Coordinates of C-alpha atoms in Angstrom, one line a residue:
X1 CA -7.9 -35.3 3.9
X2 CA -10.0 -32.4 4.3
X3 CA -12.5 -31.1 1.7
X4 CA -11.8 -27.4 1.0
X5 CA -14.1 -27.8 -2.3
X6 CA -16.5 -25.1 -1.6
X7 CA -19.8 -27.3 -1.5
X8 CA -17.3 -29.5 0.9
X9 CA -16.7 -26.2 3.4
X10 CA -20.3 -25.8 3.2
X11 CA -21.0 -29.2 4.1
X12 CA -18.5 -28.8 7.0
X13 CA -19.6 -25.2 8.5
X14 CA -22.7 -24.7 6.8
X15 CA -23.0 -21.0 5.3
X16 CA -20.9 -19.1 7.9
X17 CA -18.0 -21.0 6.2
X18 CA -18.0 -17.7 4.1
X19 CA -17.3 -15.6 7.3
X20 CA -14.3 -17.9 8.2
X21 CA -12.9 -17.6 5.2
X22 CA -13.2 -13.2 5.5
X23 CA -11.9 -13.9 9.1
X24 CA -8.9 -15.6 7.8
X25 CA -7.8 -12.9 5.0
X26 CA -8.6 -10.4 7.2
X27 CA -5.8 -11.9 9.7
X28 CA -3.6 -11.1 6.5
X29 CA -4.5 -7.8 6.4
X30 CA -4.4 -7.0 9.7
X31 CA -0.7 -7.9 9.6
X32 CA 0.3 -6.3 6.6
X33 CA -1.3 -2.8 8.1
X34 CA -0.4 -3.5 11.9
X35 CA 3.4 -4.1 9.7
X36 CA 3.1 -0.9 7.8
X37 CA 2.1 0.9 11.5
X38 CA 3.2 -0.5 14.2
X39 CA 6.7 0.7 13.4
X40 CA 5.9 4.3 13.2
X41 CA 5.7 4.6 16.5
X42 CA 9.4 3.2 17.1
X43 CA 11.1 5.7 14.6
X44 CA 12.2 8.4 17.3
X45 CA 13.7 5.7 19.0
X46 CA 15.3 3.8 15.6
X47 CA 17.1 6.9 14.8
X48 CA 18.4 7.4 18.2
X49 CA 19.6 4.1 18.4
X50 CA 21.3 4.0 14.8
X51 CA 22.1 7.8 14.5
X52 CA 20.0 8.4 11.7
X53 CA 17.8 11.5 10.4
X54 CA 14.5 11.5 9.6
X55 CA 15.3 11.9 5.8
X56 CA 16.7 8.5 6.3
X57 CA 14.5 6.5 9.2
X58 CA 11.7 7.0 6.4
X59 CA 12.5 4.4 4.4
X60 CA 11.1 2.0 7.4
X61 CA 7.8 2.8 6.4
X62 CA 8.5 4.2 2.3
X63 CA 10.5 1.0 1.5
X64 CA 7.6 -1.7 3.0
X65 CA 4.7 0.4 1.0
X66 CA 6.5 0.7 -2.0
X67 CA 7.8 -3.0 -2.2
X68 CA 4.2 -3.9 -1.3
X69 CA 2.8 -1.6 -4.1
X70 CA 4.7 -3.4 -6.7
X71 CA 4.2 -7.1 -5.7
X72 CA 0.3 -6.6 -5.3
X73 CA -0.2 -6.2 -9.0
X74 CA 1.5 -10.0 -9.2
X75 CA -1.6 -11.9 -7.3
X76 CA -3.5 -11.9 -9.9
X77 CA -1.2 -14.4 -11.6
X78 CA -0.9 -16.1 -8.4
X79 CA -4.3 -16.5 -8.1
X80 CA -5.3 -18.2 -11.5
X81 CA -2.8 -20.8 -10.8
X82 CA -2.5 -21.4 -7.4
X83 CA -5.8 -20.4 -6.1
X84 CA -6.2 -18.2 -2.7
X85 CA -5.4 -20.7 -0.1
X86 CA -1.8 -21.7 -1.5
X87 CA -0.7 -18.2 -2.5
X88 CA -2.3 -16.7 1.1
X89 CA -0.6 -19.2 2.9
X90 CA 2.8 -19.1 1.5
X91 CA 3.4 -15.5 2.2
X92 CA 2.0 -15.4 5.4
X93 CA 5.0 -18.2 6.0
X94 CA 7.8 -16.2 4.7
X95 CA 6.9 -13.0 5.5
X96 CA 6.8 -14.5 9.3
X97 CA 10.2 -15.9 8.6
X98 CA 11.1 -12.2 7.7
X99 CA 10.0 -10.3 10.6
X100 CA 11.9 -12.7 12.4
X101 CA 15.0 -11.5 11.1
X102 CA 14.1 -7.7 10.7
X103 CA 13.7 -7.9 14.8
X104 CA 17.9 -9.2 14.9
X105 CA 19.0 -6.1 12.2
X106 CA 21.7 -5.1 13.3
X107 CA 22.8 -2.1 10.7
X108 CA 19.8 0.5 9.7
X109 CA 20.3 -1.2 5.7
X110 CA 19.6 -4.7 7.4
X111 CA 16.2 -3.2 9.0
X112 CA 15.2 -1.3 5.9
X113 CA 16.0 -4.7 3.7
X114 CA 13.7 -6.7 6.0
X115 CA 11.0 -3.9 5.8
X116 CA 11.2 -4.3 1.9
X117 CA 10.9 -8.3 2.2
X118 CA 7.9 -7.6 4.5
X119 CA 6.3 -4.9 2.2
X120 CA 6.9 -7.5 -0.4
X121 CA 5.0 -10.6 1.3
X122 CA 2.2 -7.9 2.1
X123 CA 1.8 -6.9 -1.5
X124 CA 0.7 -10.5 -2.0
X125 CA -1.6 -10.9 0.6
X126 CA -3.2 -7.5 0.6
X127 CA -5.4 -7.8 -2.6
X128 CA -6.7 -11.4 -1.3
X129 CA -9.2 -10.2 0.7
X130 CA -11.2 -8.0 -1.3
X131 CA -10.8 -10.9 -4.3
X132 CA -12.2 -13.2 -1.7
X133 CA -15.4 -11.1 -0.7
X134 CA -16.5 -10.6 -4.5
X135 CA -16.1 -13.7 -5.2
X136 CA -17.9 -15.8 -2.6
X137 CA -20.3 -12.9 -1.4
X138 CA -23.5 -11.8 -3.5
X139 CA -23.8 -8.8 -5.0
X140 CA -26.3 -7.4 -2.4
X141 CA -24.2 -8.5 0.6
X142 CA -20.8 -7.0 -0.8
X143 CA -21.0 -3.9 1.0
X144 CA -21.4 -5.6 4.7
X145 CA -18.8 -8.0 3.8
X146 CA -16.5 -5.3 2.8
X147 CA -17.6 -3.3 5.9
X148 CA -16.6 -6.0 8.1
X149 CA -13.3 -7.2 6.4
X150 CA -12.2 -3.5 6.3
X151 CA -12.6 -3.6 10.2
X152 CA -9.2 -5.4 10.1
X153 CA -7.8 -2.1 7.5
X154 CA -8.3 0.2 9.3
X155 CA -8.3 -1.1 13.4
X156 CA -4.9 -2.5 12.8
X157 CA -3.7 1.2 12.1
X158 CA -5.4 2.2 14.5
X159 CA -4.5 -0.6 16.9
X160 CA -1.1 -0.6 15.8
X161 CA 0.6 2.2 17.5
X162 CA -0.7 1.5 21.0
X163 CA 0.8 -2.1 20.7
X164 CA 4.1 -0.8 19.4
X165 CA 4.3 1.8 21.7
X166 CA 3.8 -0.2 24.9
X167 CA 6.8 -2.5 23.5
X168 CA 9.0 0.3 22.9
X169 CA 8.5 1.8 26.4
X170 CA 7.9 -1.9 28.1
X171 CA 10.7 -3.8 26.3
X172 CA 12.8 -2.6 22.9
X173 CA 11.9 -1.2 19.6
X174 CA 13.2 -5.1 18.4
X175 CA 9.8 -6.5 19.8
X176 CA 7.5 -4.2 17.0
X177 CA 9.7 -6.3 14.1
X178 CA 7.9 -9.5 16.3
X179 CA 4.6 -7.9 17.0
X180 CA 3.0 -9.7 13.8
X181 CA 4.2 -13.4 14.0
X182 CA 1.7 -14.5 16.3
X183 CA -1.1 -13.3 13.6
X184 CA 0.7 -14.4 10.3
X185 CA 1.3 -18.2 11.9
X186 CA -2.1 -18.0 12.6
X187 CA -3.8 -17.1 9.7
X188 CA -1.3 -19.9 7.8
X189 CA -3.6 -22.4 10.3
X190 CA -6.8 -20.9 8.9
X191 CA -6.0 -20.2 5.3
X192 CA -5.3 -24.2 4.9
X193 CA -8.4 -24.9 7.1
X194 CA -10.6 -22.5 6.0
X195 CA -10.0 -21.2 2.3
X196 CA -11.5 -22.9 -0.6
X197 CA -9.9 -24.5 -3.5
X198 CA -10.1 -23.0 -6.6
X199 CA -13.3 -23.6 -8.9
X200 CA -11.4 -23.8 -12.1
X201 CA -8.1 -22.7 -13.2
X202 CA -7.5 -21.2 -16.7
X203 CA -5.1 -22.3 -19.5
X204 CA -1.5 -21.2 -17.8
X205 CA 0.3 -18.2 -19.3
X206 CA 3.5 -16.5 -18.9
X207 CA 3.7 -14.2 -15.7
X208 CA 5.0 -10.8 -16.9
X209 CA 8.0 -10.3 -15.2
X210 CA 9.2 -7.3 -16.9
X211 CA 6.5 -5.8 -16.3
X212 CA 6.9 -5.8 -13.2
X213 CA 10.5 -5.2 -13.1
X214 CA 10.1 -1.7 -14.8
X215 CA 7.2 -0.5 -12.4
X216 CA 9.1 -1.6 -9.5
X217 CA 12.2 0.2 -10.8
X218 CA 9.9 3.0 -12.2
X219 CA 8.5 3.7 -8.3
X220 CA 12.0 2.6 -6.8
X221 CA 13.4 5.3 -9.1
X222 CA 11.0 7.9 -8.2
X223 CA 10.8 7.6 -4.7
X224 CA 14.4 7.6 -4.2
X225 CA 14.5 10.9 -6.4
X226 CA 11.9 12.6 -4.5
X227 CA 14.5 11.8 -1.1
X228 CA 17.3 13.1 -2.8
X229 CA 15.3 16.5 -2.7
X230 CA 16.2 16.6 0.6
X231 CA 19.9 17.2 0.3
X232 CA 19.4 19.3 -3.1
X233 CA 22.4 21.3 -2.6
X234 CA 25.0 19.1 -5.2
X235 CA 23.1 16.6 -6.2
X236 CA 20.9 18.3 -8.8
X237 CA 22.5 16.3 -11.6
X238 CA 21.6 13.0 -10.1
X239 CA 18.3 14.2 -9.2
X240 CA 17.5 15.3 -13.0
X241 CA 19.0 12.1 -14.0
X242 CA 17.3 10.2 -12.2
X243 CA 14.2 11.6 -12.7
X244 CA 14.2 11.4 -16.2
X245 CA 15.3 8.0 -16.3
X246 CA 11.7 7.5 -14.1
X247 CA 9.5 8.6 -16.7
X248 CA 11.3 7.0 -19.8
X249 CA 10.9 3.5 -17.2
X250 CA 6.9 4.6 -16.8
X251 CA 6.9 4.9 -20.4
X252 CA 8.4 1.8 -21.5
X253 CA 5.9 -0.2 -18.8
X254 CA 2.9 1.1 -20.8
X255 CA 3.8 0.2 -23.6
X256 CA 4.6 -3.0 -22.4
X257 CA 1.3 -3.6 -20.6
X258 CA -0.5 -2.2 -23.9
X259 CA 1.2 -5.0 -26.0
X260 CA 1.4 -8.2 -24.1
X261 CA -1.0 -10.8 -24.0
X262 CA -0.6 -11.4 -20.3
X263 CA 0.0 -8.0 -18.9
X264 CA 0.7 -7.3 -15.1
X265 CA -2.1 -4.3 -15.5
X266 CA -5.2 -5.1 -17.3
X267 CA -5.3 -1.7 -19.1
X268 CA -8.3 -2.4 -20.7
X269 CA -9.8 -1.7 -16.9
X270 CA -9.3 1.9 -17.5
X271 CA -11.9 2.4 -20.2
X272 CA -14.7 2.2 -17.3
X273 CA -14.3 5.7 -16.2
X274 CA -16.4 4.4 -12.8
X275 CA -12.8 2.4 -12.2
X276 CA -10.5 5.3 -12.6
X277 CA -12.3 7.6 -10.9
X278 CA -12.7 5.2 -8.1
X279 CA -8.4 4.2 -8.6
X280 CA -8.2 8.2 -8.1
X281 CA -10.2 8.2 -4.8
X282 CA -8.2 5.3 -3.7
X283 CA -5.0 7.3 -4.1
X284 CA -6.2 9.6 -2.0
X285 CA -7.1 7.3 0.9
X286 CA -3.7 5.7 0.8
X287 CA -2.0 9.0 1.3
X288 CA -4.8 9.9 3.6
X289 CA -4.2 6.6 6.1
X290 CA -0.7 6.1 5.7
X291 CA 0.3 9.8 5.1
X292 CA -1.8 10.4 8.4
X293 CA -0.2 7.2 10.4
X294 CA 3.2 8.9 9.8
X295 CA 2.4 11.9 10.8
X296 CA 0.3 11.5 13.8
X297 CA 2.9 9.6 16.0
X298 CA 5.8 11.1 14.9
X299 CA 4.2 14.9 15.5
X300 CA 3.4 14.4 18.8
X301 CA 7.2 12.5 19.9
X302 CA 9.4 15.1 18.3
X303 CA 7.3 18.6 18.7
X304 CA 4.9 17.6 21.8
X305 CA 7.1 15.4 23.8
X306 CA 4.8 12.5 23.9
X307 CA 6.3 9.2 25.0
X308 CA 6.0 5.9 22.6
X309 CA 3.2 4.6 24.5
X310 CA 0.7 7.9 24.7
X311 CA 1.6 8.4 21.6
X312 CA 0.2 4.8 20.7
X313 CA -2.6 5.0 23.1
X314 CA -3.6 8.7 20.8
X315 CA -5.0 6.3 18.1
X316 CA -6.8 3.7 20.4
X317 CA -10.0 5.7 20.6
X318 CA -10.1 5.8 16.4
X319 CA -9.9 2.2 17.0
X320 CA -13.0 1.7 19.4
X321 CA -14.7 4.0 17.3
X322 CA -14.4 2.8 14.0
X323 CA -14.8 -1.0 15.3
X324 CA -18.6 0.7 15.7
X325 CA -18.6 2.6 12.6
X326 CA -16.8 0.3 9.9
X327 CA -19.6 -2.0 9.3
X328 CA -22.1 0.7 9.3
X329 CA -20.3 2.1 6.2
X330 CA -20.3 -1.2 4.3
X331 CA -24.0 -1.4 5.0
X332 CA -24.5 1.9 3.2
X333 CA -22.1 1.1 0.6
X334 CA -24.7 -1.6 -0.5
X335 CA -27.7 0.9 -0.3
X336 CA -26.5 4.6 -0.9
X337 CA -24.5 6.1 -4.0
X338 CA -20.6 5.4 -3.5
X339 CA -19.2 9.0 -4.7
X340 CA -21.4 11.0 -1.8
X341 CA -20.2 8.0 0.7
X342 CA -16.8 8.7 -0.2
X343 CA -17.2 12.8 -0.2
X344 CA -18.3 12.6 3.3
X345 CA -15.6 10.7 4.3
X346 CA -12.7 12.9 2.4
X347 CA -14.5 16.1 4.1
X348 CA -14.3 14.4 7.6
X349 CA -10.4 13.2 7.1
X350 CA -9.4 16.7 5.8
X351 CA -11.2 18.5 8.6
X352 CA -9.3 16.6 11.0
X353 CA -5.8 17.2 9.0
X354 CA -6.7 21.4 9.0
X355 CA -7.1 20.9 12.9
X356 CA -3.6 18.9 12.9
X357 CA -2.4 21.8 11.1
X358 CA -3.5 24.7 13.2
X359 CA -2.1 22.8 16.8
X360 CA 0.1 24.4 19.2
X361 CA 2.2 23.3 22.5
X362 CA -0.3 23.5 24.8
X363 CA -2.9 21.7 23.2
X364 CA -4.2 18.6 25.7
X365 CA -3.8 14.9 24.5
X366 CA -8.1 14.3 24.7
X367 CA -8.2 17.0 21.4
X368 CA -5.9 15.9 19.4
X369 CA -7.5 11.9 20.3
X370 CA -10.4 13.3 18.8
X371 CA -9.3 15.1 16.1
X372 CA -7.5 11.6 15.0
X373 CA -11.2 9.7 15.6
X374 CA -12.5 12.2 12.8
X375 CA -9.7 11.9 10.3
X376 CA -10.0 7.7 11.2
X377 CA -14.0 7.8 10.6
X378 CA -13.7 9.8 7.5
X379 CA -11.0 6.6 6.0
X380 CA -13.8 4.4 7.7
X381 CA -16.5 5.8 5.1
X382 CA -14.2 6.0 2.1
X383 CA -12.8 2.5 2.1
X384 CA -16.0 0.2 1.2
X385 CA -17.6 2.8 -1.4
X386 CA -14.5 3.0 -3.2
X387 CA -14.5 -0.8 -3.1
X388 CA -17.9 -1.5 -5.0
X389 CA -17.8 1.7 -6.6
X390 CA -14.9 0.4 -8.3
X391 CA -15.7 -3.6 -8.5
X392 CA -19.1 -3.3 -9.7
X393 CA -19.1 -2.4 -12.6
X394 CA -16.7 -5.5 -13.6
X395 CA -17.4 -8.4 -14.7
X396 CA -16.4 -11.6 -12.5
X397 CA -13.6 -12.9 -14.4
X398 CA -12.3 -9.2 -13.9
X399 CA -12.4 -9.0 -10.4
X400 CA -9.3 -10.6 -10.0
X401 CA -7.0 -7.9 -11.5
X402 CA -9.3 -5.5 -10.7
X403 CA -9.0 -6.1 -7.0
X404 CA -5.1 -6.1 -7.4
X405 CA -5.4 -2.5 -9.5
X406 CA -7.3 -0.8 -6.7
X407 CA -5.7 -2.1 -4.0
X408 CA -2.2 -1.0 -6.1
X409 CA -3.4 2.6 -6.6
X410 CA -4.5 2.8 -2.8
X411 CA -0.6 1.3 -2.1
X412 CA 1.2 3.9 -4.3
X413 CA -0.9 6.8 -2.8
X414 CA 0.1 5.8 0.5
X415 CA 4.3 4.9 -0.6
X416 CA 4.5 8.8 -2.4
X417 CA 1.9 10.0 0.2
X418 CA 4.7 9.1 3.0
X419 CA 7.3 10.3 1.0
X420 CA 6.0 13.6 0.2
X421 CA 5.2 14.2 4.2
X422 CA 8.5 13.4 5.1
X423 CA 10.1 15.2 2.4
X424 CA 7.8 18.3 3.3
X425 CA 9.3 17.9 7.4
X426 CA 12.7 17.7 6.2
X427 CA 12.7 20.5 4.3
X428 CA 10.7 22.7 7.6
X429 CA 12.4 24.1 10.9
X430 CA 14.8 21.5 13.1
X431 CA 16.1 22.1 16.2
X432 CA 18.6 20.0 17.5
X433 CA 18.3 17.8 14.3
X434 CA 14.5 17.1 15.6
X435 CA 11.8 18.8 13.1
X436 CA 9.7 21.3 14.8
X437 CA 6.4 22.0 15.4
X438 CA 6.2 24.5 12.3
X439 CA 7.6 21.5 9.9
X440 CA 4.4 19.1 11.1
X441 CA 2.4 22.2 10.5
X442 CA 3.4 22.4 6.5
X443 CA 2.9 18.4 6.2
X444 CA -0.4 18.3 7.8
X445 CA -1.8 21.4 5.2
X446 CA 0.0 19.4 2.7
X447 CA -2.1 16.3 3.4
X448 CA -5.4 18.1 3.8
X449 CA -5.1 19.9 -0.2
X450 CA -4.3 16.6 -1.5
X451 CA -6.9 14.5 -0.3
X452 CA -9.4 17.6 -0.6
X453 CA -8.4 17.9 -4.1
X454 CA -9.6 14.2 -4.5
X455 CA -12.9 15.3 -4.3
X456 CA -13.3 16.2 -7.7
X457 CA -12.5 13.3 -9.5
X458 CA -14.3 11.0 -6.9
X459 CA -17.7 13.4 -7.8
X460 CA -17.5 12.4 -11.1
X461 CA -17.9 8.1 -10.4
X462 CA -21.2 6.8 -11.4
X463 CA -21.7 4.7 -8.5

């Protein structure tokens, strides 16, 4: 039997064993973003197949971010007493087992329900990589380790839609449910192989389970209320209702977390104002990457006739790009100050969303592959100095649930950042039932104020 001690993985691969191990979490994270993307690209076609709206073919991509927002915060838990290598590898196993099924729905609520198991499995793996880095990486070396694990964050968005645009055109939107198996059985191989035991395990304690039941029925709640503004006419009662019902279920999960011994968020996390601030920022890059990998394939189907495949191919040039860029922004994450890293970045992203914004017909496809590159570069810059802006300041037995926190606040920016976009099309000029051009105008101003308005708060970290 193998000796996945760390001194034994040492022994074994000498002191790249620490790059196998990013390689293998970052083969979780590239399917959990590649999940959350690649099916973007096969909406226009989903809702022609199942004769669906927009306000309802959302849910593809809301109902995966939002499951995945809410499970995250559980890894912690999973981690003190199972250790990275069993919890990484069981999800990867069942969450291949559920894009499986998802590819054979045969009802929009069967597709949506597989999306929620795969947001779910995601939630798990997503805060494993950043846990990993800060862990096994020194201090000095955090910022190129993050640079070159975030490489699989932000290519696989970027990647994403050309791969599930040539299998919408080449074969059937089925095959983008499919598209991650390969990588998830894969990394299940290398997690075993590859990721260490854990050191020491403390005392077990109770997981706090309703906990997380009220935050996910808190977001659930909130989310669905914000799509029921989409058909306000006669369902304002509901909508207040449920609303209100939101905010007493936010309430009653603070002062859960504030009085168990065990809770699901560490709110003690929040006195370092370095880690809100940072929590903040990260808000705004989920709404910024996932808000933006909405929009851009969706914009340029419905309003500029692009087919699956260009519209796939649009993002491939942010990939090349930021496979050039990524690890040059961890590098300065270890050497310059966090808050300026991240300023430059939001300034590049909203740039590019104002040039989204102010598109017409006519414009050609190499401008708006551009204008993508610079919104892609700006996430590029934001992602590692919001990492060790927030994690350094904690101390190690804190990295855990601080790793799940920031990774959570990065999730929920991008579940309401989605839901907002889509809320702001529906409610813009359709023709034919297809928004127009003028409703992807609104959305794209919409994203650019928000992440802009990030700014502020992300000035004020001490990092």
């Amino acid at each position: 039997m193998s000796d996945n001690t760390v001194a034994g993985l040492k022994a074994r691969y000498g002191e790249r064993w620490r790059w196998l191990a990013v390689a293998t979490v970052m083969l979780g994270t590239m399917a959990t973003v590649l999940s959350a993307t690649v099916v973007n690209v096969a909406l226009h076609d989903i809702m022609l197949e199942f004769g669906i709206r927009q306000g309802q073919v959302h849910w593809l991509a809301t109902g995966f971010i939002a499951a995945m927002t809410t499970t995250m915060l559980a890894s912690s838990w999973l981690l003190d007493h199972f250790g990275v290598r069993k919890t990484l590898a069981t999800a990867m196993f069942l969450f291949t087992l559920i894009s499986l099924l998802g590819g054979f729905a045969a009802t929009p609520q069967q597709l949506i329900a597989a999306r929620i198991g795969q947001g779910a499995m995601a939630g798990l793996m997503q805060p494993m990589g950043m846990y990993l880095v800060f862990r096994i990486f020194p201090r000095n070396r955090r910022g190129q380790a993050m640079g070159i694990y975030g490489m699989g964050v932000i290519l696989a968005p970027a990647l994403g839609p050309v791969l599930g645009g040539f299998l919408v055109d080449q074969l059937d939107w089925r095959f983008v449910m499919f598209a991650p198996v390969p990588v998830t059985l894969a990394g299940v191989f290398m997690a075993w192989r590859f990721l260490p035991l854990p050191v020491s395990q403390p005392a077990p304690y109770r997981f706090d389970l309703p906990g997380l039941v009220l935050l996910g029925a808190t977001i659930g709640l909130s989310l669905d209320t914000l799509n029921r503004l989409q058909q306000f006419s006669g369902q304002q009662g509901r909508i207040m209702a449920e609303g209100a019902v939101a905010l007493c279920l936010l309430a009653l999960f603070v002062v859960r977390e504030r009085k168990t011994r065990h809770p699901l968020v560490n709110i003690g996390l929040l006195r370092n104002p370095s880690f809100v601030y940072a929590n903040l920022g990260a808000m705004a890059l989920g709404l910024a990457l996932f808000g933006s990998t909405y929009l851009v394939p969706l914009f340029v189907q419905s309003s500029l006739g692009f087919s699956a495949t260009q519209a796939g191919l649009l993002m491939l040039p942010a990939g090349i790009v930021l496979g050039i860029t990524f690890p040059l922004a961890g590098r300065l994450a270890d050497r310059l100050s966090a808050r300026k890293l991240v300023i430059f970045g939001i300034s590049l992203f909203a740039t590019s969303a104002i040039l989204f914004a102010l598109s017409d017909l006519e414009l050609a496809f190499g401008w708006l592959a551009l204008w993508t590159v610079l919104g892609r570069i700006g996430i590029g810059f934001m992602l590692p100095a919001l990492s060790t802006g927030a994690l350094n300041p904690l101390a190690p037995e804190q990295l855990g649930a601080g790793s799940s926190t920031i990774n959570f606040t990065r999730q929920l920016g991008g579940a309401f950042g989605v839901n907002i976009v889509a809320l702001t099309i529906e409610f813009g000029d359709h023709s034919g039932g297809i928004p127009t051009i003028e409703a992807f105008h609104s959305a794209w101003w919409l994203v650019a104020v928000f992440v802009a308005v990030a700014a502020i708060p992300v000035w004020k970290m001490r990092a």
